[in-house]
CSV table of C-alpha atoms in Angstrom, one decimal:
chain,number,residue,atom,x,y,z
A,1,MET,CA,-5.4,-15.4,-35.1
A,2,LYS,CA,-2.7,-16.6,-33.4
A,3,GLY,CA,-0.2,-13.9,-35.4
A,4,PHE,CA,-2.9,-11.0,-34.4
A,5,GLY,CA,-3.5,-12.4,-30.6
A,6,ILE,CA,0.7,-12.5,-30.5
A,7,ALA,CA,0.4,-8.7,-31.9
A,8,VAL,CA,-2.2,-7.0,-29.8
A,9,SER,CA,-0.4,-8.9,-26.6
A,10,ALA,CA,3.2,-7.9,-27.4
A,11,ARG,CA,1.4,-3.8,-26.7
A,12,THR,CA,-1.1,-4.2,-24.5
A,13,GLY,CA,0.6,-6.7,-22.2
A,14,PRO,CA,3.1,-4.6,-20.7
A,15,TYR,CA,1.1,-2.0,-20.0
A,16,LEU,CA,-1.9,-4.2,-18.4
A,17,ALA,CA,1.1,-6.0,-16.5
A,18,PHE,CA,2.3,-2.6,-14.9
A,19,ALA,CA,-0.6,-1.0,-14.1
A,20,GLY,CA,-2.1,-4.5,-12.6
A,21,ALA,CA,0.7,-4.5,-10.4
A,22,VAL,CA,0.4,-0.8,-9.2
A,23,PHE,CA,-3.4,-1.9,-8.3
A,24,LEU,CA,-3.5,-5.5,-7.5
A,25,GLY,CA,0.7,-5.3,-5.7
A,26,PRO,CA,-0.9,-4.3,-2.3
A,27,TYR,CA,-3.0,-6.6,-2.1
A,28,LEU,CA,-0.2,-9.6,-2.6
A,29,GLY,CA,1.7,-8.3,0.1
A,30,PHE,CA,3.7,-6.0,-2.5
A,31,ALA,CA,3.0,-2.2,-0.4
A,32,TYR,CA,4.1,1.1,-2.5
A,33,PRO,CA,6.3,1.8,-3.8
A,34,TRP,CA,7.4,-2.3,-4.5
A,35,ASN,CA,4.4,-2.6,-6.4
A,36,LEU,CA,5.7,0.1,-8.6
A,37,TYR,CA,8.6,-1.8,-9.1
A,38,LEU,CA,7.0,-4.9,-9.2
A,39,GLY,CA,5.1,-3.0,-12.2
A,40,TYR,CA,8.6,-2.3,-14.0
A,41,GLY,CA,9.8,-5.5,-14.0
A,42,LEU,CA,6.9,-7.3,-15.3
A,43,ALA,CA,7.0,-4.6,-18.0
A,44,ALA,CA,10.5,-4.7,-18.5
A,45,ALA,CA,10.1,-8.6,-18.3
A,46,LEU,CA,7.5,-8.7,-21.1
A,47,LEU,CA,9.3,-5.6,-23.2
A,48,LEU,CA,12.2,-7.8,-23.9
A,49,GLY,CA,10.3,-10.8,-24.2
A,50,PHE,CA,8.4,-9.3,-27.5
A,51,ARG,CA,10.7,-7.2,-28.5
A,52,LYS,CA,11.4,-9.2,-31.6
A,53,ARG,CA,7.4,-8.3,-32.5
A,54,TYR,CA,7.9,-4.8,-32.3
A,55,ALA,CA,8.9,-3.9,-36.2
A,56,GLU,CA,7.8,-0.1,-35.3
A,57,LEU,CA,10.6,0.4,-33.3
A,58,VAL,CA,13.3,0.4,-36.0
A,59,PHE,CA,16.2,2.4,-33.9
A,60,PHE,CA,16.1,-1.2,-32.4
A,61,ARG,CA,17.9,-2.3,-35.5
A,62,LYS,CA,21.2,-2.0,-37.0
A,63,ASN,CA,21.5,0.8,-39.5
A,64,ALA,CA,18.6,2.8,-38.7
A,65,SER,CA,18.5,6.8,-39.5
A,66,ALA,CA,18.0,8.8,-36.7
A,67,SER,CA,15.8,11.9,-38.7
A,68,ALA,CA,13.0,11.6,-36.4
A,69,LEU,CA,15.3,11.6,-33.1
A,70,PRO,CA,15.7,15.1,-32.9
A,71,TRP,CA,12.2,15.6,-33.7
A,72,GLY,CA,11.8,13.5,-30.8
A,73,VAL,CA,13.9,15.6,-28.2
A,74,LEU,CA,12.0,18.9,-29.2
A,75,ALA,CA,8.6,17.4,-28.4
A,76,GLY,CA,10.0,16.0,-25.1
A,77,LEU,CA,11.2,19.2,-24.4
A,78,VAL,CA,7.8,21.0,-25.0
A,79,GLY,CA,6.4,18.1,-23.4
A,80,ALA,CA,8.0,18.9,-20.2
A,81,PHE,CA,7.1,22.7,-20.4
A,82,VAL,CA,3.2,21.5,-20.8
A,83,TRP,CA,3.4,18.8,-17.6
A,84,ILE,CA,5.5,21.1,-15.3
A,85,ALA,CA,4.7,25.0,-15.5
A,86,PRO,CA,0.6,24.7,-15.0
A,87,TYR,CA,2.0,23.3,-11.7
A,88,HIS,CA,4.8,25.5,-10.7
A,89,PHE,CA,3.0,28.9,-11.5
A,90,LEU,CA,-0.3,27.5,-10.6
A,91,PRO,CA,0.5,25.2,-7.2
A,92,GLY,CA,-3.0,25.1,-7.2
A,93,LEU,CA,-4.1,23.1,-9.5
A,94,HIS,CA,-3.1,20.1,-8.2
A,95,GLU,CA,-6.9,20.1,-6.5
A,96,THR,CA,-7.7,18.8,-9.6
A,97,ASP,CA,-6.1,16.0,-10.0
A,98,SER,CA,-7.5,12.5,-9.5
A,99,VAL,CA,-10.6,14.2,-10.8
A,100,PHE,CA,-10.6,10.6,-13.2
A,101,GLY,CA,-7.5,9.4,-12.8
A,102,MET,CA,-6.8,6.5,-10.4
A,103,PHE,CA,-10.6,6.0,-10.0
A,104,GLY,CA,-11.0,9.6,-8.2
A,105,GLU,CA,-8.5,8.6,-5.5
A,106,ALA,CA,-5.3,10.9,-3.9
A,107,ARG,CA,-2.3,10.8,-5.7
A,108,GLU,CA,0.8,9.1,-3.5
A,109,GLY,CA,3.9,11.4,-4.8
A,110,PHE,CA,7.5,9.5,-4.6
A,111,ASP,CA,8.7,11.5,-1.6
A,112,LEU,CA,11.9,10.8,-1.3
A,113,ASN,CA,12.4,11.9,2.7
A,114,ARG,CA,10.5,9.1,3.7
A,115,PHE,CA,12.9,6.6,3.2
A,116,GLU,CA,15.4,6.1,5.4
A,117,PRO,CA,18.3,6.1,6.1
A,118,PHE,CA,20.0,8.4,3.3
A,119,TYR,CA,21.2,5.5,1.1
A,120,ALA,CA,17.2,4.2,0.7
A,121,SER,CA,16.7,7.2,-0.7
A,122,VAL,CA,19.2,7.3,-3.3
A,123,GLY,CA,18.3,3.7,-4.0
A,124,HIS,CA,14.3,4.4,-4.4
A,125,ALA,CA,15.5,7.2,-6.7
A,126,LEU,CA,17.3,5.7,-8.8
A,127,GLY,CA,14.9,2.9,-8.9
A,128,ARG,CA,12.0,4.8,-9.6
A,129,SER,CA,14.0,7.1,-12.3
A,130,MET,CA,14.7,3.9,-14.4
A,131,GLY,CA,11.7,3.2,-14.5
A,132,TYR,CA,10.1,6.6,-15.2
A,133,VAL,CA,12.7,7.2,-18.1
A,134,LEU,CA,13.5,3.6,-19.7
A,135,VAL,CA,10.3,1.4,-19.2
A,136,THR,CA,7.3,3.8,-18.6
A,137,PRO,CA,7.9,5.6,-22.2
A,138,LEU,CA,8.2,2.2,-24.1
A,139,PHE,CA,5.4,-0.1,-22.6
A,140,GLU,CA,3.2,3.3,-22.8
A,141,GLU,CA,3.8,4.4,-26.3
A,142,LEU,CA,3.4,0.5,-27.7
A,143,PHE,CA,-0.1,1.0,-26.3
A,144,ILE,CA,-1.0,4.3,-26.9
A,145,ARG,CA,0.5,5.0,-30.3
A,146,SER,CA,1.2,2.0,-31.9
A,147,PHE,CA,-1.4,0.1,-30.7
A,148,LEU,CA,-5.3,1.7,-29.8
A,149,ILE,CA,-4.8,4.7,-32.2
A,150,ARG,CA,-4.2,2.1,-34.7
A,151,TYR,CA,-6.7,-0.1,-32.9
A,152,LEU,CA,-9.4,2.9,-33.2
A,153,VAL,CA,-9.0,2.9,-37.2
A,154,GLU,CA,-8.7,-0.9,-38.1
A,155,THR,CA,-9.4,-3.7,-36.4
A,156,ASP,CA,-6.4,-5.1,-38.0
A,157,PHE,CA,-4.3,-2.3,-36.4
A,158,GLU,CA,-0.6,-3.5,-37.8
A,159,THR,CA,-2.4,-3.0,-41.6
A,160,VAL,CA,-2.9,0.5,-40.3
A,161,PRO,CA,0.3,2.7,-41.6
A,162,MET,CA,2.0,4.2,-38.8
A,163,GLY,CA,1.1,8.0,-38.5
A,164,THR,CA,-2.7,7.4,-40.1
A,165,TYR,CA,-4.8,10.2,-39.1
A,166,THR,CA,-8.2,10.2,-38.2
A,167,ARG,CA,-10.3,12.1,-35.9
A,168,PHE,CA,-11.9,9.8,-33.7
A,169,SER,CA,-8.2,7.7,-33.4
A,170,PHE,CA,-6.9,11.0,-32.3
A,171,TRP,CA,-8.6,12.8,-29.7
A,172,GLY,CA,-10.0,9.1,-28.5
A,173,THR,CA,-6.0,8.1,-27.1
A,174,ALA,CA,-5.8,11.8,-26.6
A,175,LEU,CA,-8.9,11.7,-24.0
A,176,PHE,CA,-7.6,7.8,-23.1
A,177,PHE,CA,-4.3,8.9,-21.8
A,178,SER,CA,-5.7,11.8,-20.1
A,179,LEU,CA,-8.7,9.7,-17.6
A,180,THR,CA,-5.7,7.2,-17.2
A,181,HIS,CA,-3.0,10.1,-15.1
A,182,PRO,CA,-3.6,11.5,-12.2
A,183,GLU,CA,-2.7,15.3,-13.9
A,184,TRP,CA,-5.6,15.2,-16.2
A,185,ILE,CA,-5.1,18.0,-17.8
A,186,VAL,CA,-2.4,18.6,-18.5
A,187,ALA,CA,-1.9,14.5,-20.0
A,188,PHE,CA,-4.7,15.5,-22.4
A,189,PHE,CA,-2.1,18.6,-24.1
A,190,PHE,CA,0.9,16.2,-23.7
A,191,SER,CA,-1.0,13.0,-25.4
A,192,VAL,CA,-1.9,16.0,-28.2
A,193,LEU,CA,1.9,16.7,-28.4
A,194,LEU,CA,2.9,12.9,-28.8
A,195,ASN,CA,-0.1,12.6,-31.7
A,196,GLY,CA,0.7,15.5,-33.6
A,197,LEU,CA,4.5,13.8,-33.3
A,198,LEU,CA,4.0,10.7,-34.5
A,199,ILE,CA,1.5,12.4,-37.4
A,200,LEU,CA,4.6,14.4,-38.5
A,201,THR,CA,7.3,11.8,-38.4
A,202,LYS,CA,5.6,8.8,-38.8
A,203,ARG,CA,7.7,6.9,-36.6
A,204,LEU,CA,7.0,5.7,-33.5
A,205,GLU,CA,10.7,5.9,-31.5
A,206,ALA,CA,10.1,9.9,-32.0
A,207,CYS,CA,7.0,9.7,-29.5
A,208,VAL,CA,9.2,6.9,-27.2
A,209,VAL,CA,12.2,9.6,-27.1
A,210,ALA,CA,9.7,12.5,-26.7
A,211,HIS,CA,8.3,11.0,-23.5
A,212,ALA,CA,11.4,9.6,-22.1
A,213,VAL,CA,12.8,13.3,-22.4
A,214,ALA,CA,9.7,14.8,-21.0
A,215,ASN,CA,10.4,12.2,-18.0
A,216,LEU,CA,13.8,12.9,-17.5
A,217,ILE,CA,13.6,16.3,-17.1
A,218,LEU,CA,10.7,15.8,-14.8
A,219,ILE,CA,12.5,13.8,-12.5
A,220,LEU,CA,15.2,16.3,-12.5
A,221,TYR,CA,13.0,19.0,-11.5
A,222,VAL,CA,11.4,16.7,-8.8
A,223,LEU,CA,15.1,16.6,-6.9
A,224,LEU,CA,16.0,19.9,-7.6
A,225,THR,CA,12.0,21.6,-6.1
A,226,GLY,CA,11.2,18.7,-4.1
A,227,ASN,CA,7.9,18.5,-5.3
A,228,SER,CA,7.3,15.2,-5.4
A,229,ARG,CA,3.2,15.2,-6.1
A,230,LEU,CA,4.3,15.5,-9.7
A,231,TRP,CA,5.8,11.8,-9.8
């Protein structure tokens, strides 16, 4: 049980640390957006501490094959379109945000215009971007598509081969991912895409790459258009 507990903690701890910091940070004196940075810092520290436990992230190992990574890049491009296009062409879709995500509270976009002077805006943009591209894809994919999707197949999740398909685990994780994001409609389809990618490649790092690519494109879109509600 000790080894099992560590395996679970390694994949749930970073996710829960980030979520806890975001929701509890303001009560501890970390006002927005500092609660985000606190969450990224805690998650990154746990990811680093547990790094040797992530056998499924083989691209961190020497001589690892990169054959699945092009699929990850392609899925990231498609995923970015799935996430951005509905809001770009249907601005009123924002009215559906947070129906389930964030306990029904209105989404607070990361608006750089609120930060003064200019160098503060640049600093916040860099901090938010680094967390969004380098940290979030790791802790979300480890939790959703390494732990949860396999745990819904078998409690001893490490015995379940990566990319194993059951209807319950596939759609259950897609629903969970959807309900934990304010943009719950597009989040559902994004999660379906990444679940399909995992089944196709059997490689978690393909999902991490896809998630990172999609987040990077989303950041570029926000910076170019000023539509800060999307991040």
